[in-house]
Amino acid sequence: MSARYLELVCPAGTPAALRAAVDAGADAVYCGFRDCTNARNYPGLNFDPDELREGIAYAHGRGCRVLVAINTFPRAGDAGPWHRALDQAAAAGADAVILADIGVLDYATRHHPGLRRHLSVQASAANAPSIAFYRQHFDVRRVVLPRVLSVEDVAQLVAESGIETEVFAFGSVGPMSEGRCFLSSYLTGLSPTSEGACAPASHVAYLERDGRVLSSLGEVTLNSFARGEPAAYPTPCKGRYVTHGRASYLFEEPVALNAIGILPELKAAGVTALKIEGRQRGRAYVTHIVGTFRRVLDALARGDFPATALDELRGEAEGGRDTFGAYRKGWR
Amino acid sequence: MAITTEVGSGAAAGTVQSLPAPPPPRLVHRTPLALLRSAATVLPTRLLERLAARMIGRLGRSHPRLLRNLERMAPAVIHIAPHDLPYRFVLTVGRTPVTLGIAARDASGADASVVASVATLVDLLEGRIDGDTLFFRRDLTISGDTSLIVGLRNVLDRDELMLADEIARAFGPLAPPARALARALDHVLERVGTRLAAMHRTLHPPSGSGADLEAQLERCRGEIEALAARLGRLEARQKRRDEKAA
């Protein structure tokens, strides 16, 4: 393999997905515990402490690091699960923890000072003073930037803050104010930021009617797909709403972020690492996406670029479409 | 608070790229499909039920964590319905023991159901394709309690399960002959399909005399009878082996 071009940070919702990511060429894998402490708290997903220990041993044996996401926000008076998760991640030998809440960051700083801390995208640190605050008080070593910045914004932020940055390169996007989105809680009564699941599966339903598939969240129908039309998750931000007699995506279209075509720009902006979204996806997705990015990054390190890679991930995208998102900023 | 600049229609529409979803690569390994399709098409329901039960029993030894995770799910009946097989599978989770049975294609009573082709379901089960990708492409439909299907998908995806091995193991000491038998059955079924296609061509010839057609039809009848007899012998052989193993 050539010298590292950009670090590749990959998702693992299960031990099998972790092994798949490592085998496909991840530089680091991120995962979380099987509870409300991480932002992908879906049924059947995530790790118990034994599985995490085994996963870390597998990754370390192959030169790959493991980052543990403890990136939801504790409920009032109930920080126990978050503290326990930090203790377990440290005991398992995690290379870093990905945190969002300042109380959790404070606990980690005081109780596990030697455990590297990354700032989660859920913290929504999108400007230099904000990043400086987390760095000064909690010795945060890396910031995962919100998906709201153009490449130029990223370059400026890297220059101003002088900190390692990790940016999203592929996966689901929403018009969220990262870490502050409560849209789905209005329909489900469950908070995405403290329960760890936007549009939880327990409240999602699909119904076939007159050749169309209706998708709903709670009691509200959010979309209707014609036969053969690519489908999407029923999240409120990607619902199709009727205004002025016309159904359209008012907030966000079902589409996936795909930065594979602008990796040299991100490298030039000073980015340290690329993050692949998708801990809720299967190991086949992990193998395909990680393998493709690995191939492209290695080619870029050699001064090549496999042009065919531009289109090859679109089939995995929500809604069958992809976008550069905010990296090529464009307002409606 | 940061608000999105995510693109949609309008000024930045050019940055959203859309393509018709490419056809999924043909990933299915032949053996498990052959085993499944052959078994479900040819074997009697009673025997299928026994095979399914033995397969679940063996999972406790080959994938104990998988079985424990199935037991830990919320109590539920999940139908796994290959739309190109004459049966659907009935999986009962959230209790001990977890059970796998066979039901008619139009059976009801499920808390949740997942429907796709048998090839798609095998790919999904063996981790060769992502469930969400299938859903986006509309190659898979689910109904009922979505959290049960999501939970089942995630539990299955945790373990590297090879369906061919599990089905073959369900045959116990007859595993090697079972594989051979499945291959033979699949071959026979393929030949039946080929012959039916040939018969269709014969019945709709571009040209040809009535006498030729009659002769070809007679030959086709003979072929089908021979194939049916061979199928019967294979079934009988399997029955004897199964009785010997029981």
Coordinates of C-alpha atoms in Angstrom, one line a residue:
Chain A
M1 CA 0.0 0.0 0.0
S2 CA 1.2 3.5 -0.7
A3 CA 1.6 6.2 1.9
R4 CA -1.6 7.3 3.6
Y5 CA -3.4 10.0 1.6
L6 CA -6.2 10.6 4.1
E7 CA -7.1 8.5 7.1
L8 CA -10.2 6.3 6.4
V9 CA -12.6 6.0 9.4
C10 CA -15.3 3.4 8.9
P11 CA -18.5 2.3 10.6
A12 CA -19.2 -0.9 12.4
G13 CA -22.6 -1.7 13.8
T14 CA -21.8 -5.3 14.5
P15 CA -18.6 -7.4 15.2
A16 CA -19.0 -8.9 11.7
A17 CA -19.1 -5.4 10.2
L18 CA -16.0 -4.4 12.2
R19 CA -14.1 -7.4 10.8
A20 CA -15.4 -6.5 7.3
A21 CA -14.2 -2.9 7.7
V22 CA -10.8 -3.9 8.9
D23 CA -10.4 -6.5 6.1
A24 CA -11.6 -4.0 3.5
G25 CA -8.8 -1.5 4.5
A26 CA -10.1 0.8 7.2
D27 CA -7.4 2.8 9.0
A28 CA -9.8 3.1 12.0
V29 CA -13.3 1.8 12.8
Y30 CA -15.8 3.5 15.0
C31 CA -18.6 1.7 16.9
G32 CA -20.7 2.0 20.0
F33 CA -22.3 0.1 22.9
R34 CA -25.7 -1.5 22.7
D35 CA -27.6 1.2 24.6
C36 CA -28.7 4.8 24.6
T37 CA -25.1 6.1 24.8
N38 CA -24.5 6.2 21.1
A39 CA -26.4 7.8 18.2
R40 CA -27.2 4.6 16.3
N41 CA -29.2 2.8 19.0
Y42 CA -31.2 0.4 16.7
P43 CA -32.5 -3.0 17.6
G44 CA -29.9 -5.8 17.2
L45 CA -27.1 -3.4 16.6
N46 CA -23.9 -2.4 18.5
F47 CA -21.5 -4.1 20.9
D48 CA -21.4 -5.4 24.4
P49 CA -18.1 -5.0 26.3
D50 CA -16.9 -8.5 25.4
E51 CA -17.6 -8.0 21.7
L52 CA -15.8 -4.6 21.9
R53 CA -12.8 -6.2 23.5
E54 CA -12.7 -9.0 20.8
G55 CA -13.2 -6.4 18.0
I56 CA -10.3 -4.3 19.3
A57 CA -8.0 -7.3 19.4
Y58 CA -9.0 -8.2 15.8
A59 CA -8.4 -4.6 14.6
H60 CA -5.2 -4.0 16.5
G61 CA -3.8 -7.3 15.2
R62 CA -4.2 -5.9 11.7
G63 CA -2.9 -2.3 12.4
C64 CA -6.4 -0.7 12.6
R65 CA -7.6 1.5 15.4
V66 CA -11.0 1.4 17.1
L67 CA -12.9 4.6 18.2
V68 CA -15.9 4.3 20.5
A69 CA -18.8 6.7 19.9
I70 CA -20.4 7.7 23.2
N71 CA -22.0 10.6 21.5
T72 CA -25.6 11.1 22.8
F73 CA -26.6 13.5 25.6
P74 CA -27.3 12.2 29.1
R75 CA -30.7 12.6 30.5
A76 CA -31.1 14.9 33.5
G77 CA -29.9 13.2 36.6
D78 CA -29.0 10.0 34.8
A79 CA -25.4 10.2 33.6
G80 CA -24.6 6.6 34.8
P81 CA -24.9 4.8 31.4
W82 CA -22.5 7.4 29.8
H83 CA -19.9 7.1 32.6
R84 CA -20.1 3.3 32.5
A85 CA -19.7 3.4 28.7
L86 CA -16.5 5.5 29.1
D87 CA -15.1 3.2 31.7
Q88 CA -15.8 0.1 29.6
A89 CA -14.3 1.7 26.4
A90 CA -11.1 2.5 28.4
A91 CA -11.0 -1.0 29.9
A92 CA -11.4 -2.6 26.5
G93 CA -8.4 -0.7 25.1
A94 CA -10.2 1.7 22.7
D95 CA -7.8 4.1 20.8
A96 CA -10.2 7.0 21.3
V97 CA -13.7 8.0 22.3
I98 CA -16.0 10.2 20.3
L99 CA -17.9 12.5 22.6
A100 CA -20.4 15.3 22.3
D101 CA -21.8 16.3 25.8
I102 CA -19.6 18.6 27.9
G103 CA -20.5 16.6 31.1
V104 CA -19.3 13.4 29.4
L105 CA -16.2 15.1 28.1
D106 CA -15.5 16.4 31.6
Y107 CA -15.9 12.9 33.1
A108 CA -13.5 11.5 30.5
T109 CA -11.0 14.2 31.0
R110 CA -10.9 13.7 34.8
H111 CA -11.2 9.9 35.0
H112 CA -9.4 8.7 31.8
P113 CA -7.0 11.5 30.9
G114 CA -4.9 9.2 28.8
L115 CA -7.8 8.2 26.6
R116 CA -7.7 10.2 23.4
R117 CA -10.9 12.3 22.9
H118 CA -12.5 13.2 19.6
L119 CA -15.4 15.7 19.4
S120 CA -18.4 14.1 17.8
V121 CA -20.3 15.7 15.0
Q122 CA -23.2 15.8 17.5
A123 CA -21.5 18.6 19.3
S124 CA -21.9 20.7 16.2
A125 CA -18.6 22.6 16.5
A126 CA -18.5 24.5 13.3
N127 CA -16.4 27.5 14.1
A128 CA -12.9 28.2 15.5
P129 CA -14.0 29.7 18.9
S130 CA -16.2 26.6 19.6
I131 CA -13.4 24.2 18.7
A132 CA -10.9 26.2 20.9
F133 CA -13.3 25.9 23.8
Y134 CA -13.4 22.1 23.6
R135 CA -9.7 21.9 23.0
Q136 CA -8.9 24.2 26.0
H137 CA -11.1 22.5 28.5
F138 CA -11.1 18.9 27.4
D139 CA -7.9 18.5 25.4
V140 CA -9.9 17.3 22.4
R141 CA -7.5 16.1 19.8
R142 CA -9.8 15.8 16.8
V143 CA -13.1 17.4 15.7
V144 CA -15.6 15.7 13.5
L145 CA -17.0 18.6 11.5
P146 CA -20.7 19.1 10.9
R147 CA -22.0 18.4 7.4
V148 CA -22.8 22.1 6.9
L149 CA -19.5 23.5 5.7
S150 CA -18.2 24.1 2.2
V151 CA -14.7 22.9 1.3
E152 CA -13.5 26.6 1.6
D153 CA -15.1 26.7 5.1
V154 CA -13.3 23.5 6.1
A155 CA -10.0 24.9 4.8
Q156 CA -10.4 28.1 6.8
L157 CA -11.4 26.3 9.9
V158 CA -8.4 23.9 9.7
A159 CA -6.1 26.9 9.3
E160 CA -7.7 28.8 12.2
S161 CA -8.0 26.0 14.7
G162 CA -4.9 24.0 13.9
I163 CA -6.6 20.8 15.0
E164 CA -7.1 17.4 13.4
T165 CA -10.4 17.4 11.5
E166 CA -12.5 14.5 10.3
V167 CA -15.1 15.1 7.7
F168 CA -18.0 12.9 6.3
A169 CA -17.2 11.4 2.9
F170 CA -20.2 9.1 2.3
G171 CA -23.6 8.3 3.7
S172 CA -26.8 9.6 4.9
V173 CA -27.3 13.3 5.2
G174 CA -30.1 15.4 6.7
P175 CA -30.8 19.1 7.0
M176 CA -30.0 18.7 10.7
S177 CA -28.5 21.1 13.1
E178 CA -26.1 18.4 14.1
G179 CA -26.8 17.2 17.7
R180 CA -29.8 19.5 18.1
C181 CA -32.4 17.9 15.9
F182 CA -35.6 16.9 17.6
L183 CA -37.8 16.6 14.5
S184 CA -38.5 12.9 14.8
S185 CA -39.3 13.3 18.6
Y186 CA -42.4 15.2 17.7
L187 CA -43.8 12.2 15.9
T188 CA -42.4 9.4 18.2
G189 CA -42.0 10.9 21.6
L190 CA -38.4 9.6 21.6
S191 CA -35.4 12.0 21.5
P192 CA -32.8 11.3 18.9
T193 CA -30.2 13.0 21.0
S194 CA -30.7 11.1 24.3
E195 CA -32.3 7.8 23.1
G196 CA -29.9 7.5 20.2
A197 CA -32.2 6.9 17.2
C198 CA -33.7 9.2 14.7
A199 CA -36.9 7.7 13.3
P200 CA -36.7 4.6 15.5
A201 CA -37.7 1.4 13.7
S202 CA -40.4 0.8 16.3
H203 CA -42.3 3.7 15.0
V204 CA -41.7 3.1 11.3
A205 CA -44.3 1.4 9.1
Y206 CA -44.6 0.6 5.4
L207 CA -47.9 0.0 3.7
E208 CA -48.7 -1.2 0.1
R209 CA -51.6 0.6 -1.4
D210 CA -52.8 0.9 -5.0
G211 CA -49.3 -0.1 -6.3
R212 CA -47.6 2.5 -4.1
V213 CA -45.6 2.1 -0.9
L214 CA -46.6 4.5 1.9
S215 CA -44.0 5.1 4.6
S216 CA -44.9 6.5 7.9
L217 CA -43.4 7.5 11.2
G218 CA -45.7 7.3 14.2
E219 CA -49.1 8.3 13.0
V220 CA -47.9 10.5 10.1
T221 CA -47.5 9.3 6.5
L222 CA -44.2 10.9 5.3
N223 CA -43.9 9.6 1.8
S224 CA -45.4 7.7 -1.0
F225 CA -43.3 5.9 -3.6
A226 CA -44.5 4.8 -7.0
R227 CA -43.7 1.4 -8.4
G228 CA -40.0 1.2 -9.2
E229 CA -39.2 4.6 -7.6
P230 CA -36.2 4.3 -5.2
A231 CA -37.3 4.4 -1.6
A232 CA -35.9 6.3 1.4
Y233 CA -36.0 6.2 5.2
P234 CA -39.1 7.8 6.6
T235 CA -37.4 10.6 8.5
P236 CA -39.4 13.9 8.9
C237 CA -36.6 15.9 7.2
K238 CA -37.0 13.7 4.1
G239 CA -40.7 13.6 4.0
R240 CA -42.6 14.7 0.8
Y241 CA -45.1 17.4 1.7
V242 CA -47.9 18.9 -0.3
T243 CA -47.8 22.7 -0.5
H244 CA -49.7 24.8 -3.1
G245 CA -51.1 21.5 -4.4
R246 CA -47.7 20.0 -5.2
A247 CA -45.9 17.2 -3.4
S248 CA -42.2 18.0 -3.0
Y249 CA -39.2 17.5 -0.7
L250 CA -39.4 20.8 1.3
F251 CA -36.4 20.2 3.6
E252 CA -34.2 17.5 2.1
E253 CA -34.3 15.0 -0.7
P254 CA -33.5 11.3 -0.1
V255 CA -30.0 11.4 -1.2
A256 CA -26.6 10.3 0.1
L257 CA -23.4 12.4 0.6
N258 CA -20.6 11.1 -1.7
A259 CA -17.4 13.1 -1.6
I260 CA -15.3 10.6 -3.6
G261 CA -15.0 13.0 -6.5
I262 CA -13.6 15.8 -4.3
L263 CA -11.1 14.0 -2.2
P264 CA -8.1 16.0 -3.5
E265 CA -9.9 19.2 -2.5
L266 CA -10.5 17.9 1.0
K267 CA -6.9 16.8 1.2
A268 CA -5.8 20.3 0.1
A269 CA -8.1 21.9 2.7
G270 CA -6.0 20.2 5.4
V271 CA -8.5 17.5 6.4
T272 CA -6.9 14.6 8.4
A273 CA -9.5 11.9 8.1
L274 CA -12.6 10.8 6.1
K275 CA -15.6 9.4 7.9
I276 CA -17.9 6.9 6.3
E277 CA -21.5 7.0 7.7
G278 CA -23.5 3.9 8.2
R279 CA -23.3 1.9 11.4
Q280 CA -26.9 0.9 10.8
R281 CA -26.0 -0.6 7.4
G282 CA -25.0 -4.3 6.9
R283 CA -21.5 -5.7 6.5
A284 CA -22.0 -5.9 2.7
Y285 CA -22.3 -2.1 2.6
V286 CA -19.2 -1.7 4.8
T287 CA -17.2 -4.0 2.5
H288 CA -18.3 -2.2 -0.6
I289 CA -17.9 1.4 0.5
V290 CA -14.7 0.9 2.5
G291 CA -13.1 -1.2 -0.2
T292 CA -13.9 1.4 -2.8
F293 CA -12.6 4.3 -0.8
R294 CA -9.5 2.3 0.1
R295 CA -8.8 1.7 -3.6
V296 CA -9.4 5.4 -4.5
L297 CA -7.2 6.7 -1.6
D298 CA -4.4 4.4 -2.5
A299 CA -4.7 5.4 -6.2
L300 CA -4.6 9.1 -5.2
A301 CA -1.5 8.5 -3.1
R302 CA 0.2 7.1 -6.2
G303 CA -1.0 10.1 -8.2
D304 CA -3.9 8.3 -10.0
F305 CA -7.6 8.5 -9.8
P306 CA -9.9 5.7 -11.0
A307 CA -12.6 7.6 -12.7
T308 CA -15.0 4.7 -12.6
A309 CA -15.2 5.0 -8.8
L310 CA -17.3 8.2 -9.3
D311 CA -20.4 6.3 -10.1
E312 CA -19.9 3.0 -8.5
L313 CA -21.3 3.7 -5.1
R314 CA -24.5 5.4 -6.2
G315 CA -26.4 2.1 -6.0
E316 CA -25.8 2.0 -2.2
A317 CA -27.2 5.5 -1.7
E318 CA -30.5 6.4 -0.1
G319 CA -32.9 7.2 -2.9
G320 CA -30.3 5.9 -5.4
R321 CA -28.8 9.4 -5.7
D322 CA -25.7 11.2 -4.3
T323 CA -24.6 14.7 -3.7
F324 CA -21.5 16.7 -2.7
G325 CA -23.8 18.3 -0.2
A326 CA -22.5 21.4 1.6
Y327 CA -19.0 20.9 0.2
R328 CA -20.2 22.5 -2.9
K329 CA -22.5 24.9 -1.2
G330 CA -25.7 25.8 -2.9
W331 CA -28.8 27.3 -1.3
R332 CA -32.2 26.5 -2.5
Chain B
M1 CA -26.7 26.6 15.7
A2 CA -25.7 25.4 12.3
I3 CA -28.5 25.1 9.7
T4 CA -28.1 23.0 6.7
T5 CA -26.8 24.1 3.3
E6 CA -27.7 20.8 1.9
V7 CA -28.6 21.0 -1.8
G8 CA -31.8 20.1 -3.3
S9 CA -33.6 21.4 -6.4
G10 CA -33.0 24.9 -7.6
A11 CA -29.7 26.6 -7.8
A12 CA -27.5 23.7 -6.9
A13 CA -29.5 21.0 -8.6
G14 CA -26.6 20.1 -10.8
T15 CA -24.6 18.8 -7.8
V16 CA -27.2 16.1 -7.1
Q17 CA -26.5 13.2 -9.4
S18 CA -29.0 10.6 -10.1
L19 CA -28.8 7.4 -12.1
P20 CA -31.1 4.5 -12.4
A21 CA -29.9 2.1 -9.8
P22 CA -27.5 -0.3 -11.6
P23 CA -28.6 -3.9 -11.6
P24 CA -27.2 -5.6 -8.5
P25 CA -24.2 -7.8 -9.3
R26 CA -25.1 -11.5 -9.5
L27 CA -23.6 -12.5 -6.2
V28 CA -25.4 -15.7 -5.3
H29 CA -23.3 -18.8 -4.8
R30 CA -24.9 -21.6 -6.5
T31 CA -24.9 -24.3 -3.8
P32 CA -27.1 -22.8 -1.2
L33 CA -29.6 -21.7 -3.8
A34 CA -29.6 -25.1 -5.3
L35 CA -30.1 -26.6 -1.9
L36 CA -32.9 -24.3 -0.9
R37 CA -34.7 -24.2 -4.2
S38 CA -34.4 -27.9 -4.8
A39 CA -35.5 -28.8 -1.2
A40 CA -38.4 -26.4 -1.2
T41 CA -39.6 -27.4 -4.7
V42 CA -39.2 -31.1 -4.4
L43 CA -39.2 -32.3 -0.8
P44 CA -42.5 -32.9 1.0
T45 CA -43.5 -30.3 3.6
R46 CA -43.1 -32.7 6.5
L47 CA -39.5 -33.4 5.5
L48 CA -38.8 -29.7 5.1
E49 CA -40.2 -29.0 8.6
R50 CA -37.9 -31.6 10.0
L51 CA -34.9 -30.1 8.1
A52 CA -35.7 -26.6 9.3
A53 CA -36.0 -27.8 12.9
R54 CA -32.7 -29.6 12.7
M55 CA -31.1 -26.6 11.2
I56 CA -32.1 -24.4 14.1
G57 CA -31.0 -27.1 16.5
R58 CA -27.6 -27.2 14.9
L59 CA -27.3 -23.4 15.0
G60 CA -27.2 -23.7 18.8
R61 CA -23.9 -25.5 18.4
S62 CA -22.4 -23.8 15.3
H63 CA -23.5 -20.2 16.1
P64 CA -24.5 -20.1 19.8
R65 CA -24.3 -16.3 20.0
L66 CA -26.7 -16.0 17.0
L67 CA -29.2 -18.2 18.7
R68 CA -28.9 -16.4 22.0
N69 CA -29.5 -13.0 20.2
L70 CA -32.6 -14.5 18.5
E71 CA -33.9 -15.6 21.9
R72 CA -33.3 -12.1 23.3
M73 CA -35.5 -10.4 20.7
A74 CA -39.0 -9.3 21.5
P75 CA -41.3 -12.3 21.3
A76 CA -42.7 -12.4 17.8
V77 CA -43.6 -14.5 14.7
I78 CA -41.7 -13.4 11.6
H79 CA -42.5 -14.6 8.1
I80 CA -39.7 -14.9 5.6
A81 CA -41.4 -15.2 2.3
P82 CA -39.5 -15.9 -0.9
H83 CA -41.9 -14.9 -3.6
D84 CA -40.5 -17.5 -6.0
L85 CA -40.9 -20.5 -3.7
P86 CA -44.2 -22.3 -2.9
Y87 CA -43.7 -21.9 0.9
R88 CA -42.8 -19.2 3.4
F89 CA -40.7 -19.7 6.5
V90 CA -42.1 -19.0 9.9
L91 CA -39.5 -17.9 12.4
T92 CA -40.5 -17.6 16.1
V93 CA -38.1 -15.5 18.1
G94 CA -37.9 -14.0 21.6
R95 CA -38.4 -17.3 23.3
T96 CA -36.6 -20.6 24.0
P97 CA -36.4 -22.5 21.8
V98 CA -36.4 -20.4 18.7
T99 CA -38.3 -22.3 16.0
L100 CA -38.3 -22.3 12.2
G101 CA -41.2 -23.8 10.4
I102 CA -42.8 -24.0 7.0
A103 CA -46.2 -22.5 6.0
A104 CA -48.2 -22.0 2.9
R105 CA -47.3 -19.1 0.7
D106 CA -50.4 -17.2 1.7
A107 CA -50.3 -18.0 5.4
S108 CA -51.2 -15.2 7.8
G109 CA -50.5 -14.5 11.5
A110 CA -47.1 -12.8 11.3
D111 CA -46.1 -9.9 13.5
A112 CA -43.8 -8.9 10.6
S113 CA -43.0 -10.2 7.2
V114 CA -40.2 -9.8 4.7
V115 CA -40.7 -10.6 1.0
A116 CA -38.0 -11.0 -1.7
S117 CA -36.8 -13.5 -4.2
V118 CA -35.0 -16.5 -2.7
A119 CA -31.7 -15.4 -4.3
T120 CA -32.0 -11.9 -2.6
L121 CA -32.8 -13.5 0.7
V122 CA -29.9 -15.8 0.6
D123 CA -27.6 -12.9 -0.4
L124 CA -29.0 -11.0 2.6
L125 CA -28.6 -13.9 5.0
E126 CA -25.0 -14.6 3.9
G127 CA -24.1 -10.9 4.2
R128 CA -23.4 -10.3 0.5
I129 CA -25.8 -7.5 0.1
D130 CA -27.1 -4.7 2.3
G131 CA -30.7 -4.8 3.5
D132 CA -31.1 -1.0 3.2
T133 CA -29.7 -1.0 -0.3
L134 CA -32.3 -3.7 -1.2
F135 CA -35.0 -1.6 0.4
F136 CA -33.9 1.6 -1.5
R137 CA -34.0 -0.4 -4.8
R138 CA -37.4 -1.8 -3.9
D139 CA -36.0 -5.4 -4.2
L140 CA -37.3 -6.2 -0.8
T141 CA -40.6 -5.3 0.9
I142 CA -41.4 -5.5 4.6
S143 CA -44.7 -5.2 6.4
G144 CA -45.8 -5.3 10.0
D145 CA -43.5 -4.3 12.9
T146 CA -40.5 -2.8 11.2
S147 CA -38.4 -2.9 14.3
L148 CA -38.6 -6.8 14.3
I149 CA -37.3 -6.9 10.7
V150 CA -34.5 -4.4 11.5
G151 CA -33.7 -6.3 14.6
L152 CA -33.6 -9.7 12.8
R153 CA -31.5 -8.2 10.0
N154 CA -29.0 -6.9 12.5
V155 CA -28.9 -10.1 14.6
L156 CA -28.3 -12.2 11.4
D157 CA -25.7 -9.7 10.1
R158 CA -23.6 -10.1 13.3
D159 CA -22.6 -13.6 12.4
E160 CA -21.0 -14.9 9.3
L161 CA -23.6 -17.5 8.4
M162 CA -23.1 -19.8 5.4
L163 CA -26.5 -21.1 4.5
A164 CA -25.2 -24.0 2.4
D165 CA -23.2 -25.3 5.4
E166 CA -26.2 -25.0 7.7
I167 CA -28.6 -26.7 5.4
A168 CA -26.1 -29.5 4.7
R169 CA -25.4 -29.9 8.4
A170 CA -29.1 -30.3 9.0
F171 CA -28.8 -33.5 7.1
G172 CA -26.4 -34.8 9.8
P173 CA -24.2 -37.7 8.7
L174 CA -25.7 -37.4 5.2
A175 CA -24.3 -33.9 4.6
P176 CA -22.0 -34.9 1.8
P177 CA -24.6 -36.9 -0.1
A178 CA -27.1 -34.1 0.7
R179 CA -24.9 -31.7 -1.2
A180 CA -24.6 -34.1 -4.1
L181 CA -28.3 -34.7 -4.0
A182 CA -29.1 -31.0 -4.1
R183 CA -26.8 -30.5 -7.0
A184 CA -28.5 -33.4 -8.8
L185 CA -31.9 -32.1 -8.0
D186 CA -31.0 -28.7 -9.2
H187 CA -29.6 -30.1 -12.3
V188 CA -32.8 -32.1 -12.9
L189 CA -34.9 -29.0 -12.3
E190 CA -32.8 -27.0 -14.7
R191 CA -33.2 -29.7 -17.3
V192 CA -37.0 -29.7 -16.8
G193 CA -36.9 -26.0 -17.4
T194 CA -34.8 -26.4 -20.5
R195 CA -37.1 -29.1 -21.8
L196 CA -40.1 -27.0 -21.1
A197 CA -38.5 -24.1 -23.1
A198 CA -37.7 -26.5 -25.9
M199 CA -41.3 -27.7 -25.8
H200 CA -42.5 -24.1 -26.1
R201 CA -40.3 -23.6 -29.1
T202 CA -41.6 -26.8 -30.6
L203 CA -45.2 -25.7 -30.0
H204 CA -44.5 -22.4 -31.6
P205 CA -42.2 -23.3 -34.5
P206 CA -41.2 -20.8 -37.1
S207 CA -42.1 -23.4 -39.6
G208 CA -42.4 -27.2 -39.8
S209 CA -44.8 -29.9 -40.6
G210 CA -47.5 -31.4 -38.3
A211 CA -45.8 -34.7 -38.4
D212 CA -42.5 -33.2 -37.2
L213 CA -44.3 -31.4 -34.4
E214 CA -46.0 -34.7 -33.3
A215 CA -42.7 -36.5 -33.3
Q216 CA -41.0 -33.8 -31.3
L217 CA -43.8 -33.6 -28.8
E218 CA -43.6 -37.3 -28.3
R219 CA -39.9 -37.1 -27.7
C220 CA -40.5 -34.3 -25.2
R221 CA -43.1 -36.4 -23.4
G222 CA -40.6 -39.2 -23.1
E223 CA -38.0 -36.9 -21.8
I224 CA -40.3 -35.5 -19.1
E225 CA -41.4 -39.0 -18.1
A226 CA -37.8 -40.0 -17.8
L227 CA -37.0 -36.9 -15.7
A228 CA -40.1 -37.5 -13.5
A229 CA -38.9 -41.1 -12.9
R230 CA -35.5 -39.9 -12.0
L231 CA -36.9 -37.3 -9.6
G232 CA -39.0 -40.1 -8.0
R233 CA -35.9 -42.3 -7.6
L234 CA -34.0 -39.4 -6.0
E235 CA -36.8 -38.7 -3.6
A236 CA -37.0 -42.3 -2.6
R237 CA -33.3 -42.5 -2.1
Q238 CA -33.4 -39.4 0.1
K239 CA -36.3 -40.9 2.0
R240 CA -34.4 -44.1 2.7
R241 CA -31.3 -42.1 3.7
D242 CA -33.4 -39.9 6.0
E243 CA -35.1 -42.9 7.6
K244 CA -31.7 -44.5 8.1
A245 CA -30.4 -41.4 9.7
A246 CA -33.4 -40.9 12.0

